[in-house]
Short mmCIF file of C-alpha atoms in Angstrom, two decimals:
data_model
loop_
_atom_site.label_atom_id
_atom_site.label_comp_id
_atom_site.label_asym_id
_atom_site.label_seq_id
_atom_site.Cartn_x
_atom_site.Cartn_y
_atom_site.Cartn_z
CA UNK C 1 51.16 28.12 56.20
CA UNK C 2 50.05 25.46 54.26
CA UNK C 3 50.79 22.96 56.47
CA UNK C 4 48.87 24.84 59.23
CA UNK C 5 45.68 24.89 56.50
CA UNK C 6 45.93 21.18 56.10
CA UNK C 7 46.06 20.14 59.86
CA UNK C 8 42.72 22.51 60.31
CA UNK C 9 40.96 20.74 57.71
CA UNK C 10 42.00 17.84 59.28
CA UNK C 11 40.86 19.23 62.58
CA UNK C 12 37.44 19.99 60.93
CA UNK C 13 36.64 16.73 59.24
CA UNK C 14 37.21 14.89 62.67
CA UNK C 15 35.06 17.45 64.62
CA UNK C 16 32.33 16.77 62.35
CA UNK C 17 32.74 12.99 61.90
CA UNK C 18 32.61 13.29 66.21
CA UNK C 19 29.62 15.59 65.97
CA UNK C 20 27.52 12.87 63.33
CA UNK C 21 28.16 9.73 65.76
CA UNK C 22 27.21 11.39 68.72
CA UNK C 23 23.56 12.42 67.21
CA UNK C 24 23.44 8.99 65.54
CA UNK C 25 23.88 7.88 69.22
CA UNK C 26 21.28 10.36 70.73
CA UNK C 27 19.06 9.10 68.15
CA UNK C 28 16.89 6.71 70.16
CA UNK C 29 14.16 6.53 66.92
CA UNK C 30 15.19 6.37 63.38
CA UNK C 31 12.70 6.53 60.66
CA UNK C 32 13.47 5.98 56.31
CA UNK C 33 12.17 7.59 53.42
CA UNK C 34 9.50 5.88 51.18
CA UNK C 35 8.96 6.12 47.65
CA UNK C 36 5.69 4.11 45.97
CA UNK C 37 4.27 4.20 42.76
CA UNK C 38 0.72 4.89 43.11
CA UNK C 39 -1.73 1.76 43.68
CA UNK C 40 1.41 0.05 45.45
CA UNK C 41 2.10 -0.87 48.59
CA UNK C 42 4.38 1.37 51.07
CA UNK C 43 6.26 0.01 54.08
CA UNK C 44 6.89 2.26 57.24
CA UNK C 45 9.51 1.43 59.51
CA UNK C 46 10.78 3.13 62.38
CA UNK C 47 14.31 1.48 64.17
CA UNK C 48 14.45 2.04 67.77
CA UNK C 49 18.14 2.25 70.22
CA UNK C 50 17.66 1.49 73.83
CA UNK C 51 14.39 0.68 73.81
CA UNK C 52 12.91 0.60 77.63
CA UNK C 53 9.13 -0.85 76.98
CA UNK C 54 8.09 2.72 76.75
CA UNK C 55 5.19 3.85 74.29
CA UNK C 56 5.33 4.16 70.36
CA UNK C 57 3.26 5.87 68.81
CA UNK C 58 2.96 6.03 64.87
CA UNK C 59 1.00 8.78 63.06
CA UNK C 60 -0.39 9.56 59.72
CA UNK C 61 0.60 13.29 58.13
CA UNK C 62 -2.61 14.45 60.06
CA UNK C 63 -0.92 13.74 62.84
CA UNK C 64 -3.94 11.03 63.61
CA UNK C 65 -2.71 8.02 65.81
CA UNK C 66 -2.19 5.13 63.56
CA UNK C 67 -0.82 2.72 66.20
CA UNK C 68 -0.41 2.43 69.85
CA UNK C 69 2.39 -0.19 70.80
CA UNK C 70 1.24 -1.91 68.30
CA UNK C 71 -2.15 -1.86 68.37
CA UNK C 72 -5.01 -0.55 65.84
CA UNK C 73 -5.62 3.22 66.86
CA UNK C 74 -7.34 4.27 63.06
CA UNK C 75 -10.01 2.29 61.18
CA UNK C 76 -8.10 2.14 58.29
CA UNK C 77 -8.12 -1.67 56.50
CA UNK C 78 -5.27 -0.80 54.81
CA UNK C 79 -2.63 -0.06 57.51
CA UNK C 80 -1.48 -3.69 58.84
CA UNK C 81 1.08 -3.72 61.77
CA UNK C 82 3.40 -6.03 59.82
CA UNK C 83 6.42 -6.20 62.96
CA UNK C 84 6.55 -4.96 66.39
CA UNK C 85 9.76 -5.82 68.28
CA UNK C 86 12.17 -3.75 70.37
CA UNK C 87 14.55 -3.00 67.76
CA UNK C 88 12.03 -2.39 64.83
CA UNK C 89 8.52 -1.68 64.11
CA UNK C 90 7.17 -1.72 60.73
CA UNK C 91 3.81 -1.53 59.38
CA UNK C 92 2.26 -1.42 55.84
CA UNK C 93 -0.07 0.97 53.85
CA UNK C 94 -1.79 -1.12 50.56
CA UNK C 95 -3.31 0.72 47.84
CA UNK C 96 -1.20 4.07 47.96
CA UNK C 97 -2.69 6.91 46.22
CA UNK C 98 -1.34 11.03 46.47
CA UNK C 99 -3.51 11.59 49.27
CA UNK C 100 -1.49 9.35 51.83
CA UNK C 101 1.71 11.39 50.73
CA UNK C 102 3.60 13.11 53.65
CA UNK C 103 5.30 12.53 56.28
CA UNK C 104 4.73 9.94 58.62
CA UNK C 105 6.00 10.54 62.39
CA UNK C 106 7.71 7.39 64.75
CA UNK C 107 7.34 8.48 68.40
CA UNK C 108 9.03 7.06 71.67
CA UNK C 109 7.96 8.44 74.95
CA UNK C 110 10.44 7.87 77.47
CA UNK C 111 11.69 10.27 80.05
CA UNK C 112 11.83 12.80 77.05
CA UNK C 113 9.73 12.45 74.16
CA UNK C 114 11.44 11.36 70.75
CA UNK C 115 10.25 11.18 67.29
CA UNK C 116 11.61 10.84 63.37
CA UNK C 117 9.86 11.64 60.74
CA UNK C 118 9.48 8.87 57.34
CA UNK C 119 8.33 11.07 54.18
CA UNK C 120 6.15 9.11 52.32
CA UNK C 121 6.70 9.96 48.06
CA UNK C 122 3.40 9.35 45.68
CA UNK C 123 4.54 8.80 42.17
CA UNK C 124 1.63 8.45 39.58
CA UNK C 125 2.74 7.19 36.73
CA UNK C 126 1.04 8.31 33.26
CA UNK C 127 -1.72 6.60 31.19
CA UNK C 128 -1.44 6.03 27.69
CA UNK C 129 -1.86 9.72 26.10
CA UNK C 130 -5.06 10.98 24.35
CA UNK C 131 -4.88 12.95 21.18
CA UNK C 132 -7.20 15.96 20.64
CA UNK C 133 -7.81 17.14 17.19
CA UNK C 134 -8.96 20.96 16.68
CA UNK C 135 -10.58 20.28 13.65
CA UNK C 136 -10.96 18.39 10.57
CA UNK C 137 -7.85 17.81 8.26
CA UNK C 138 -8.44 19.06 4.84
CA UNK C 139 -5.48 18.54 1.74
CA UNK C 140 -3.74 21.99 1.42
CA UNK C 141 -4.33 23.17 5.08
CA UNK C 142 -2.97 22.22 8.62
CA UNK C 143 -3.38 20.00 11.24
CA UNK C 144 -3.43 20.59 14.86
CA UNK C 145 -3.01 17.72 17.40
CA UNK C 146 -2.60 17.85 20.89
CA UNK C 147 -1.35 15.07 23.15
CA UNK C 148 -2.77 14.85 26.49
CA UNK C 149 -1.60 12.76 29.75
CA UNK C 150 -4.22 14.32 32.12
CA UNK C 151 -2.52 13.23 35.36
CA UNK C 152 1.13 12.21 36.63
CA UNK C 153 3.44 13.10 39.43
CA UNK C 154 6.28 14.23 38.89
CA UNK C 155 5.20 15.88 35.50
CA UNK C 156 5.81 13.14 32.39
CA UNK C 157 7.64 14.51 29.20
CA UNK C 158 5.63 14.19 26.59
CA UNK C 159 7.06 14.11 22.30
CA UNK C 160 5.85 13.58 19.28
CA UNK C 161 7.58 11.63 16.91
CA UNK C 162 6.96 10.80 13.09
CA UNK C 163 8.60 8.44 11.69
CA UNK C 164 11.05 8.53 14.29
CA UNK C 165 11.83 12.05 13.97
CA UNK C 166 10.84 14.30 17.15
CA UNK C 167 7.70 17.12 15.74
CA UNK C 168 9.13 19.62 18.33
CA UNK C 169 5.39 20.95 20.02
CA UNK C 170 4.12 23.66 22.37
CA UNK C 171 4.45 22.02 26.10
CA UNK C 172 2.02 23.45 28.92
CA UNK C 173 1.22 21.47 32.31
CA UNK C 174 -1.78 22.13 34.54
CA UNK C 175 -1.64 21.35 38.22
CA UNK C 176 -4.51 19.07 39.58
CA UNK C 177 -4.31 18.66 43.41
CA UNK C 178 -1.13 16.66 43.44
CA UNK C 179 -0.54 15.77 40.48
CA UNK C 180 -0.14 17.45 36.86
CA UNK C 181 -1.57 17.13 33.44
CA UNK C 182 0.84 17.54 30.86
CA UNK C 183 0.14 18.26 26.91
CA UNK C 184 2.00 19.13 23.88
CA UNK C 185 0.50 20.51 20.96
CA UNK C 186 1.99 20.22 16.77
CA UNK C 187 0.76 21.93 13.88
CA UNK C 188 2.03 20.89 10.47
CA UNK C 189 0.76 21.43 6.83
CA UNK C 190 -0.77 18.25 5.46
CA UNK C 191 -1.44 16.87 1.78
CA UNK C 192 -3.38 13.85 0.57
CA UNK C 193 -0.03 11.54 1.33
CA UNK C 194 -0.02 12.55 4.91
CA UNK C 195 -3.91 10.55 4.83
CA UNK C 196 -3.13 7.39 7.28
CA UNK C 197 0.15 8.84 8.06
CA UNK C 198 1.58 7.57 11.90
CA UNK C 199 2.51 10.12 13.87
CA UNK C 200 3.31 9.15 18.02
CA UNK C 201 2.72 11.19 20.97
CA UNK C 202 5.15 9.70 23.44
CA UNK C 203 5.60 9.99 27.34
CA UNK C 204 8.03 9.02 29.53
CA UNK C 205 7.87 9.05 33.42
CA UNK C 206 10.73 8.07 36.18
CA UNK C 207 8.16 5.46 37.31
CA UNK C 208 7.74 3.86 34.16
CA UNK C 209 11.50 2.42 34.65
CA UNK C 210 12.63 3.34 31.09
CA UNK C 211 9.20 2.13 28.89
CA UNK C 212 6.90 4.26 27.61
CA UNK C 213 3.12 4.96 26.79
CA UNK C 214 2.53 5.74 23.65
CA UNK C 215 -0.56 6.59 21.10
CA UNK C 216 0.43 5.64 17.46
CA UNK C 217 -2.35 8.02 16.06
CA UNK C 218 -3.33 7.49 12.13
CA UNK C 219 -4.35 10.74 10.49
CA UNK C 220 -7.23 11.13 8.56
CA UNK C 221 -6.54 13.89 5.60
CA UNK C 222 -9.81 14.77 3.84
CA UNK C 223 -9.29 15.53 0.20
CA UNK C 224 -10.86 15.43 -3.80
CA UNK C 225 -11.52 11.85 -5.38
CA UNK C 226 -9.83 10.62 -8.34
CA UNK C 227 -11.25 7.93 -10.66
CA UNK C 228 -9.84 5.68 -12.79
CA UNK C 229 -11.62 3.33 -15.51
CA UNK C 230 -10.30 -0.38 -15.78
CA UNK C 231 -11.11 -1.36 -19.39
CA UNK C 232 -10.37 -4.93 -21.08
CA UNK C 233 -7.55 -5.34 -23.25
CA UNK C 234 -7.83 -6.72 -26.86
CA UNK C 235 -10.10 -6.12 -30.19
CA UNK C 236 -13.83 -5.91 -29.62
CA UNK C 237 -15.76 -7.36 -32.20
CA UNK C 238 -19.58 -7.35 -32.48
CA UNK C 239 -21.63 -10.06 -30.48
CA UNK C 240 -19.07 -9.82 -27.38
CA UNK C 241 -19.48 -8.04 -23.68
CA UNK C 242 -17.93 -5.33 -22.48
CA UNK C 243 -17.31 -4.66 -18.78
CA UNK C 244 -15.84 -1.58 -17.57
CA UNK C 245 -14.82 -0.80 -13.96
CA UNK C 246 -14.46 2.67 -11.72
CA UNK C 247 -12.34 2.42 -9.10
CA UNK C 248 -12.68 5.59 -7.00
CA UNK C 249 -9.85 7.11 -4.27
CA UNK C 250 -10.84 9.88 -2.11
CA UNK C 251 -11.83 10.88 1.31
CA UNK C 252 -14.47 10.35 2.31
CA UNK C 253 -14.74 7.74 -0.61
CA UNK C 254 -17.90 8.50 -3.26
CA UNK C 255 -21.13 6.37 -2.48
CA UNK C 256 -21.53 6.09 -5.75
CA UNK C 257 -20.25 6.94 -9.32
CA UNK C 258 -22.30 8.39 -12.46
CA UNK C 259 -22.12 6.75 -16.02
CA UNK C 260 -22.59 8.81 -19.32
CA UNK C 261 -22.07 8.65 -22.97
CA UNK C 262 -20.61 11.75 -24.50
CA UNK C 263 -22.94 13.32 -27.04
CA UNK C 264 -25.62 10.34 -27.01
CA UNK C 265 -27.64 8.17 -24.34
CA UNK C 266 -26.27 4.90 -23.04
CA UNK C 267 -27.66 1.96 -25.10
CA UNK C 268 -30.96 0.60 -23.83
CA UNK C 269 -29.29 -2.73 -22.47
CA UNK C 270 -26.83 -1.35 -20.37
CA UNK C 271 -25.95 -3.18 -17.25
CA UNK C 272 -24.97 -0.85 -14.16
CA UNK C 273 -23.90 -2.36 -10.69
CA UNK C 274 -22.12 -0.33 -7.95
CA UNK C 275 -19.61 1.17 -10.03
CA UNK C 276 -19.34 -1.59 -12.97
CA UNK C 277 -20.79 -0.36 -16.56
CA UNK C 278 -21.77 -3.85 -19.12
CA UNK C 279 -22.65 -3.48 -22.37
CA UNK C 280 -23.66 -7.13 -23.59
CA UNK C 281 -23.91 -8.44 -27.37
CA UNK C 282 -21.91 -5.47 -28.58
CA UNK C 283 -22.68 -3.71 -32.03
CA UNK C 284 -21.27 -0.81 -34.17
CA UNK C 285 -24.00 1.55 -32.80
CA UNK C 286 -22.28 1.34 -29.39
CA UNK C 287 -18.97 2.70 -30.52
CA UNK C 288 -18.35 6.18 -28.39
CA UNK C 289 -16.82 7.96 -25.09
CA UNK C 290 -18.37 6.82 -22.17
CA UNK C 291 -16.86 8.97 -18.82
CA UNK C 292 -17.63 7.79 -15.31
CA UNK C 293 -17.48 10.58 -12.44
CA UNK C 294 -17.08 10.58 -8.52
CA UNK C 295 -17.71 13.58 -6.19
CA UNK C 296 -17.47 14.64 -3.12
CA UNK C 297 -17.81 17.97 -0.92
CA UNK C 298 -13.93 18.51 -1.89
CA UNK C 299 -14.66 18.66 -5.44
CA UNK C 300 -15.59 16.10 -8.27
CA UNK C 301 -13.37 13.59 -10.79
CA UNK C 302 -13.96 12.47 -14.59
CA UNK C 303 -12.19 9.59 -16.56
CA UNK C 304 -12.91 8.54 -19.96
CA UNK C 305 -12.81 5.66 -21.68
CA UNK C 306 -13.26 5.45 -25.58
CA UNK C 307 -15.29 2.42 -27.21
CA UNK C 308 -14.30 1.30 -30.73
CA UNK C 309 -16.11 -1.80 -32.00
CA UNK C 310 -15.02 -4.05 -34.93
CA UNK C 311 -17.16 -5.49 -37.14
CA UNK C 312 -17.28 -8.88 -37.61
CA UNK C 313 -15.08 -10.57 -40.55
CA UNK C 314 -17.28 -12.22 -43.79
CA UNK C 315 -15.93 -16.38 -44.44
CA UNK C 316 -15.76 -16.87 -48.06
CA UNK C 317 -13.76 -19.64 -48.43
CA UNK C 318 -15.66 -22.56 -48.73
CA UNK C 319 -15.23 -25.01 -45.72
CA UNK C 320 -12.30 -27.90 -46.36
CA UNK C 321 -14.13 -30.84 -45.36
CA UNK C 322 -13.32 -32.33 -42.40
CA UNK C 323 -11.11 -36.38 -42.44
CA UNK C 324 -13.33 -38.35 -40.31
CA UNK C 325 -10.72 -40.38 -38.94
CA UNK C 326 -13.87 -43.01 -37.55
CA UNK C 327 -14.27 -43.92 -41.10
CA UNK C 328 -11.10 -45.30 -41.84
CA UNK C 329 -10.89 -49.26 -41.61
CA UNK C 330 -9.33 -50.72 -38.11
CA UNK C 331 -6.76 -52.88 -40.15
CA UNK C 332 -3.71 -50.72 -39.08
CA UNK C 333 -2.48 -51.86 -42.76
CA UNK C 334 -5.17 -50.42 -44.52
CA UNK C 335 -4.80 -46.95 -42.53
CA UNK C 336 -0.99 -46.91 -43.29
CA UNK C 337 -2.25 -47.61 -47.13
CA UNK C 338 -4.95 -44.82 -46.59
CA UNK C 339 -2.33 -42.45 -45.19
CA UNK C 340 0.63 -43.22 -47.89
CA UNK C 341 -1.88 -42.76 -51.11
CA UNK C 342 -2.26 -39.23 -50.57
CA UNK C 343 1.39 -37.92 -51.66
CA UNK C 344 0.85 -40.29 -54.86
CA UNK C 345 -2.09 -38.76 -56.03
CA UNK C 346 -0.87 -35.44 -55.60
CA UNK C 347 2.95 -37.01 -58.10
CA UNK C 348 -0.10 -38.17 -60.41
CA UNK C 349 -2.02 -34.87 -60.85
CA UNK C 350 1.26 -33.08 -61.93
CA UNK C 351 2.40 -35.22 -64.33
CA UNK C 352 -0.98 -35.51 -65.68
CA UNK C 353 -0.77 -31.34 -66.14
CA UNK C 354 2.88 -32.12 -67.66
CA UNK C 355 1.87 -34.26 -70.15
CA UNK C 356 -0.89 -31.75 -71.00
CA UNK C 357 0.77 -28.95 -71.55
CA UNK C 358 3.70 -31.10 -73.39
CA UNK C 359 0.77 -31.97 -76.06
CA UNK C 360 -0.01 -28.52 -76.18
CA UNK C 361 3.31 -27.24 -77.15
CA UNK C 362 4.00 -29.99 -79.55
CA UNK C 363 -0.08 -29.07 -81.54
CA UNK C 364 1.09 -25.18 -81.54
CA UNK C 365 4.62 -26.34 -82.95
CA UNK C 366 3.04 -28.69 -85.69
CA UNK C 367 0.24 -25.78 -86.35
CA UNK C 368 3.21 -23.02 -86.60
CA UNK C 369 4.95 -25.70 -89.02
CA UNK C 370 2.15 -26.58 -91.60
CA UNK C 371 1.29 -22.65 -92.08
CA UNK C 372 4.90 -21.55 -92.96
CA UNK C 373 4.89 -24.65 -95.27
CA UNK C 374 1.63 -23.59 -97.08
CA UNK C 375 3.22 -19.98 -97.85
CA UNK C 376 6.19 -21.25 -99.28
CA UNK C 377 4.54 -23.14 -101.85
CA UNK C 378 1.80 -20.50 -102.69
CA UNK C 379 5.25 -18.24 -103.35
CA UNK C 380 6.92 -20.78 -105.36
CA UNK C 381 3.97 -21.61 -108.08
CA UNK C 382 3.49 -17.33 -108.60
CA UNK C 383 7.18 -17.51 -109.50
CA UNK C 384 6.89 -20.42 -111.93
CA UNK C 385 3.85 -18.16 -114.10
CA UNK C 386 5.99 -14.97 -114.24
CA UNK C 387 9.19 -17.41 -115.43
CA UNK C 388 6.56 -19.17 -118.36
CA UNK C 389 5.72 -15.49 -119.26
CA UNK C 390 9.35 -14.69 -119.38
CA UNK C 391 10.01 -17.54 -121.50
CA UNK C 392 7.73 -16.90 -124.09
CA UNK C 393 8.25 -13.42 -124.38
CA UNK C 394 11.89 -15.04 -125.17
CA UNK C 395 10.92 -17.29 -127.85
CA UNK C 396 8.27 -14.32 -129.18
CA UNK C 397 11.14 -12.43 -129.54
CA UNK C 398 13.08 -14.23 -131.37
CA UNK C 399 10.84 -15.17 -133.94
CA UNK C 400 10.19 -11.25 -134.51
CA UNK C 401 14.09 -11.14 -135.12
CA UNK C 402 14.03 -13.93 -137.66
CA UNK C 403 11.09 -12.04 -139.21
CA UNK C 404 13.20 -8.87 -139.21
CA UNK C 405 16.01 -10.92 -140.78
CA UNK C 406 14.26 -12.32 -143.45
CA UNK C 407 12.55 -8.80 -144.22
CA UNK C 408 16.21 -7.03 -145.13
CA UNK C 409 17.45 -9.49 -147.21
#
């Protein structure tokens, strides 16, 4: 059995190769398949077996004579009879567009009419892609974009990409005679980041031979402004300038910016250009908050800046005078003399205030001396009187005992 299966295959595959070289043979005309990209140039050719001198006859898909053994049969510049021979005949259509698409018929009439048929394929490659936005992109809402390639054949495939990343969209296609127009619409939330954000629509086509078209399209976010003063570092002291700067960020950016004073009136010689605030030959009467704001139609910004002034430092030292160096006598000799005297003046006022306060010491020393010596003797003569008294009261006394003697006996 299964060699019996086997030898019919066999069978069939031989039948049929029989059955294909036998119409190959019939064939007196053959005709090929054309493909052009749109704008190019197509060439027809129809092969011919046997051929007898007979009449060919090439027509357009109208079936309108083109040629007539070889000669001009249509007013059509762009057909060209490019070879006429017995074997092959070939001729050339420049400047292809969809409309010459179709099939385009090689006829031999002999003693029986023959004729092939060469399709003729239109591709139309896409343009760069258009993006379409619904409506204006405000921070906190969505976006809507939709890419557009209004005309290819076949249909392109069309992406969008951000940052490399495929935003899968909404794909519709819209026939337009023969060809299509393709789009593919996103929607996505957006913030103020997103502002001048790439995102790429993308299409890709068979005629294209692997590039692409793309549309790297920027988006444009509207949103609030925010302000920020730039203020000079350091200590302000009165007499100098002050220069402060607002530096706005928002979209649409503010046309201008408004400078106040918190709880008073900018001084009278206030400088304002653009969005610079100076305040020349500062005093203490400036010190205060001075706020700069921005607006928009998506709202309004405030920054604040606080002004503290120093007042100016009093000299009261008297001023060192100043070496005039000019002065000093060119004899390098004399300026090394002029130099060295200086340390020995300085050795001569200390020992000056040594030998002062030496003297000093010694005059309170002898002072001290002479006044303890003074007491002492004022001491030493009040002792001498009370020893006199003493004594006499002594000899008094014994002259009152003699007495007293003498008396008794």
């Amino acid at each position: 059995m299964l060699l019996a299966a086997l030898l019919s295959v066999m069978l069939l595959r031989c039948l049929l190769l029989l059955f294909t070289c036998a119409t190959f043979l019939a064939q007196v005309v053959q005709a090929e398949n054309v493909t052009v990209i749109e704008g190019g140039t197509a060439e027809i050719s129809c092969k011919l077996h046997n051929y007898d001198g007979s009449i060919v006859v090439i027509q357009n898909p109208a079936r309108q004579t083109l040629f007539f053994n070889g000669t001009r049969a249509l007013k059509d510049e762009r057909f060209q009879m490019v070879l006429f021979s017995p074997r092959l005949v070939k001729i050339a259509l420049s400047n292809v567009n969809v409309k010459d698409e179709g099939g385009y018929f090689c006829q031999l009439y002999t003693d029986d009419t023959h004729h092939q048929v060469a399709t003729l394929t239109v591709q139309v490659p896409p343009a760069e892609p258009t993006v379409e936005v619904k409506e204006q992109a405000v921070e906190g809402g969505e976006v809507e974009l939709t890419c557009i390639v209004p005309r290819s054949k076949p249909p392109a495939s069309v992406r969008w990409y951000r940052e490399r990343r495929e935003i899968v969209g909404v794909t519709s296609q819209q026939e337009n005679d023969k060809t299509v127009s393709i789009s593919n619409t996103i929607r996505f939330q957006v913030d103020r980041k997103d502002d001048k954000a790439i995102v790429s629509c993308e299409a890709t086509h068979p005629a294209l031979r692997g590039q692409k078209r793309v549309n790297n399209y920027a988006l444009n976010v509207h949103y609030s402004p925010k302000v920020k003063i730039q203020y000079p570092a350091g200590v302000l002291r009165e007499g100098d300038t002050l220069t402060l700067m607002c530096t706005t960020m928002g979209n649409p950016e503010p046309e201008s910016v408004e400078w106040t004073r918190l709880n008073d009136s900018l001084p009278d010689r206030t400088e304002i250009q653009g969005k610079a605030l100076t305040i020349p030959r500062l005093s203490m009467m400036d010190n205060g908050t001075y706020a700069c704001e921005g607006e928009n139609q998506y709202g309004r910004s405030v920054d604040e800046y606080v002004l503290v002034v120093y007042e100016v430092p009093i000299q009261t030292e008297e001023p060192t005078e100043v070496f005039n160096f000019s002065e000093l006598p060119k004899d390098p000799g004399a300026i090394v003399e002029a130099q060295s005297s200086v340390p020995y003046a300085i050795i001569g006022g200390i020992l000056a205030v040594l030998v002062f306060a030496v003297i000093c010491v010694l005059i309170i020393i002898i002072w001290c001396s002479v006044r303890q010596k003074g007491s002492y003797l004022t001491h030493e003569a009040s002792g001498l009187d009370e020893h006199g008294e003493v004594q006499e009261a002594f000899l008094n006394g014994n002259e009152n005992r003699e007495g007293k003697k003498e008396y008794l006996l």
